[in-house]
Amino acid sequence: MGKGARIVLPEGTEERTLRAADEVIALNLAHILLIGNKEIIGKQAQLLGLKHIAKAEIIDPIENPLKMQLAVELVELRKSKGLQLNEALRLLEDPLYLGVMLIKAGIADGEVAGANNATGDVLRPAFQIVKTQPGFSAVSGAFIMVMKDKQYGDNGVMIFADCAVNPDPTVQELAEIAVASAQTAKAIAGIEPRVAMLSFSTKGSARHAKADKVIEATRMALQMSPDLLIDGELQADAAIVAMVGQKKAPGSPIAGKANVLVFPSLETGNIAYKLVQRLAGAEAIGPVLQGMAAPINDLSRGCSVDDIVNLVAITANQANALKMNSITNEKVII
Ligand code: ACO
């Protein structure tokens, strides 16, 4: 589990975040770093009757003894974009920039934010500063879908991606989304990935440039990760229904039993996960951001305390999985 990972919560004065931090500490899921004014956090914690917050490390974005050191580092990272020291000092008063700089400086291992901030505002500093893992050019967002109907995926557990970030992925990005989603399946959902690259066509049933893009991305994903169990292009029914898979894609290693669904665009992925969540009553956990050099995950602004606790636990697991990968010097290979 995620024990020992240091997770920074930039929205440290926000009520749900504080309650979640208290629970994470009580359950020993991760070390917590809260960004915010010490006095305000202390008063809030007292008011809410939180018993464990005293064990969190609090970093004030204004009175921050690390500010100058981090600003110099930030200028170095963004000098190609013309960033000056005074602007860097100002950016570091923004908890979302400070959070990712704490990761960059090795003070935190991961971040969870978004209870009070829009997706783009959480992602932009992460993309600019933490950047992608070696072997990846694009970050993407996966959902762990827990179906009521246990015949799908692995006992009802499936991964859907990209549902959160790349509006119109290139072939290369689509291939990366497949490889990254397989990593997420293994490291976070604990299932052996069987990846379907989805389309409106199965094995040439329709001829269109959009289907060709999916075929090309499947080929590229296999080059990136030769042992990956993957196939495409496949329609959704051929991917998840055994009888349809056998008929439309005979001999496929995964047709009819896929547990990782890679969608051809953000429109399709985002719409699909929301429909499955609402119409089929599936639980949608995420988005889990994948392909980033360190785990940073975005909350919905409508999130509950439990959502935050779950995402902190997932982020801590991702941090530990990344550490293991770098210790064993594994690449992106599944
Ligand atoms: N992976 C890695 N880096 C990226 C990515 C990506 N997918 N996209 C942009 N970047 C980097 C750029 O390279 C750039 O880095 P640089 O400054 O070092 O050159 C930096 O991020 C900013 O790039 P912009 O192109 O200016 O990015 P912008 O700020 O316009 O957009 C964003 C990035 C916000 C993530 C955009 O892609 C977006 O809005 N995506 C959709 C998010 C969304 O609304 N999702 C649906 C809701 S979420 C849900 O329902 C679960």
PDB file of C-alpha atoms and ligand atoms in Angstrom, residues 78 81 119-121 123-124 127-129 131-132 137-140 143 163-167 173 266 270 273-274 286-287 298, ligand 1:
ATOM      1  CA  ARG A  78      11.368  27.671 -17.086  1.00  0.00           C
ATOM      2  CA  LYS A  81      10.022  30.344 -21.438  1.00  0.00           C
ATOM      3  CA  THR A 119      -8.860  20.527 -14.004  1.00  0.00           C
ATOM      4  CA  GLY A 120      -6.836  22.793 -16.315  1.00  0.00           C
ATOM      5  CA  ASP A 121      -5.501  24.840 -13.357  1.00  0.00           C
ATOM      6  CA  LEU A 123      -2.819  20.110 -14.680  1.00  0.00           C
ATOM      7  CA  ARG A 124      -0.994  23.103 -16.194  1.00  0.00           C
ATOM      8  CA  PHE A 127       2.681  19.571 -17.029  1.00  0.00           C
ATOM      9  CA  GLN A 128       5.040  22.554 -17.007  1.00  0.00           C
ATOM     10  CA  ILE A 129       7.179  21.460 -14.052  1.00  0.00           C
ATOM     11  CA  LYS A 131       6.479  16.754 -16.934  1.00  0.00           C
ATOM     12  CA  THR A 132       6.174  13.234 -18.352  1.00  0.00           C
ATOM     13  CA  SER A 137       5.176  12.559 -24.357  1.00  0.00           C
ATOM     14  CA  ALA A 138       1.591  12.914 -23.112  1.00  0.00           C
ATOM     15  CA  VAL A 139      -0.138  12.586 -19.772  1.00  0.00           C
ATOM     16  CA  SER A 140      -3.587  10.979 -19.874  1.00  0.00           C
ATOM     17  CA  PHE A 143     -10.838   5.740 -14.650  1.00  0.00           C
ATOM     18  CA  CYS A 163     -11.295  10.202 -20.221  1.00  0.00           C
ATOM     19  CA  ALA A 164      -9.732  13.412 -18.948  1.00  0.00           C
ATOM     20  CA  VAL A 165      -6.885  15.104 -20.816  1.00  0.00           C
ATOM     21  CA  ASN A 166      -6.127  14.823 -24.572  1.00  0.00           C
ATOM     22  CA  PRO A 167      -8.989  16.084 -26.765  1.00  0.00           C
ATOM     23  CA  GLU A 173      -0.266   9.657 -27.914  1.00  0.00           C
ATOM     24  CA  LEU A 266     -11.434  12.458 -25.268  1.00  0.00           C
ATOM     25  CA  ASN A 270     -15.326  11.102 -21.337  1.00  0.00           C
ATOM     26  CA  TYR A 273     -17.320   6.666 -18.649  1.00  0.00           C
ATOM     27  CA  LYS A 274     -20.090   9.057 -17.604  1.00  0.00           C
ATOM     28  CA  GLY A 286     -10.382   8.686 -10.903  1.00  0.00           C
ATOM     29  CA  PRO A 287      -9.277  10.231 -13.112  1.00  0.00           C
ATOM     30  CA  ASP A 298      -7.132  15.849  -9.987  1.00  0.00           C
TER      31      ASP A 298
HETATM   32  N1  ACO B   1       0.716  15.778 -21.506  1.00  0.00           N
HETATM   33  C1  ACO B   1       1.863  16.379 -21.114  1.00  0.00           C
HETATM   34  N2  ACO B   1       2.085  17.721 -21.236  1.00  0.00           N
HETATM   35  C2  ACO B   1       1.098  18.450 -21.785  1.00  0.00           C
HETATM   36  C3  ACO B   1      -0.129  17.885 -22.222  1.00  0.00           C
HETATM   37  C4  ACO B   1      -0.295  16.476 -22.057  1.00  0.00           C
HETATM   38  N3  ACO B   1      -1.401  15.833 -22.413  1.00  0.00           N
HETATM   39  N4  ACO B   1      -0.908  18.882 -22.710  1.00  0.00           N
HETATM   40  C5  ACO B   1      -0.204  20.042 -22.586  1.00  0.00           C
HETATM   41  N5  ACO B   1       1.008  19.764 -22.034  1.00  0.00           N
HETATM   42  C6  ACO B   1       2.062  20.737 -21.679  1.00  0.00           C
HETATM   43  C7  ACO B   1       2.562  21.538 -22.866  1.00  0.00           C
HETATM   44  O1  ACO B   1       3.606  20.875 -23.505  1.00  0.00           O
HETATM   45  C8  ACO B   1       2.999  22.818 -22.181  1.00  0.00           C
HETATM   46  O2  ACO B   1       4.275  22.639 -21.613  1.00  0.00           O
HETATM   47  P1  ACO B   1       5.387  23.812 -21.709  1.00  0.00           P
HETATM   48  O3  ACO B   1       4.746  25.050 -21.109  1.00  0.00           O
HETATM   49  O4  ACO B   1       6.533  23.298 -20.900  1.00  0.00           O
HETATM   50  O5  ACO B   1       5.690  23.981 -23.169  1.00  0.00           O
HETATM   51  C9  ACO B   1       2.031  22.990 -21.019  1.00  0.00           C
HETATM   52  O6  ACO B   1       1.464  21.683 -20.773  1.00  0.00           O
HETATM   53  C10 ACO B   1       0.886  23.933 -21.320  1.00  0.00           C
HETATM   54  O7  ACO B   1       0.416  23.599 -22.611  1.00  0.00           O
HETATM   55  P2  ACO B   1      -0.798  24.282 -23.355  1.00  0.00           P
HETATM   56  O8  ACO B   1      -0.940  23.727 -24.717  1.00  0.00           O
HETATM   57  O9  ACO B   1      -0.677  25.777 -23.186  1.00  0.00           O
HETATM   58  O10 ACO B   1      -1.929  23.673 -22.495  1.00  0.00           O
HETATM   59  P3  ACO B   1      -3.260  24.292 -22.063  1.00  0.00           P
HETATM   60  O11 ACO B   1      -3.021  25.022 -20.818  1.00  0.00           O
HETATM   61  O12 ACO B   1      -3.942  24.993 -23.153  1.00  0.00           O
HETATM   62  O13 ACO B   1      -4.065  22.909 -21.839  1.00  0.00           O
HETATM   63  C11 ACO B   1      -4.953  21.207 -20.580  1.00  0.00           C
HETATM   64  C12 ACO B   1      -3.660  21.814 -21.095  1.00  0.00           C
HETATM   65  C13 ACO B   1      -5.550  22.184 -19.610  1.00  0.00           C
HETATM   66  C14 ACO B   1      -4.755  19.928 -19.842  1.00  0.00           C
HETATM   67  C15 ACO B   1      -5.876  20.925 -21.805  1.00  0.00           C
HETATM   68  O14 ACO B   1      -5.350  19.866 -22.549  1.00  0.00           O
HETATM   69  C16 ACO B   1      -7.284  20.621 -21.421  1.00  0.00           C
HETATM   70  O15 ACO B   1      -8.037  21.520 -21.047  1.00  0.00           O
HETATM   71  N6  ACO B   1      -7.693  19.301 -21.533  1.00  0.00           N
HETATM   72  C17 ACO B   1      -9.032  18.881 -21.233  1.00  0.00           C
HETATM   73  C18 ACO B   1      -9.250  18.836 -19.730  1.00  0.00           C
HETATM   74  C19 ACO B   1     -10.693  18.638 -19.449  1.00  0.00           C
HETATM   75  O16 ACO B   1     -11.442  19.597 -19.386  1.00  0.00           O
HETATM   76  N7  ACO B   1     -11.094  17.352 -19.283  1.00  0.00           N
HETATM   77  C20 ACO B   1     -12.451  16.974 -19.105  1.00  0.00           C
HETATM   78  C21 ACO B   1     -12.889  17.157 -17.697  1.00  0.00           C
HETATM   79  S1  ACO B   1     -12.105  16.044 -16.605  1.00  0.00           S
HETATM   80  C22 ACO B   1     -13.346  14.863 -16.265  1.00  0.00           C
HETATM   81  O17 ACO B   1     -14.466  14.950 -16.678  1.00  0.00           O
HETATM   82  C23 ACO B   1     -12.879  13.722 -15.526  1.00  0.00           C
END
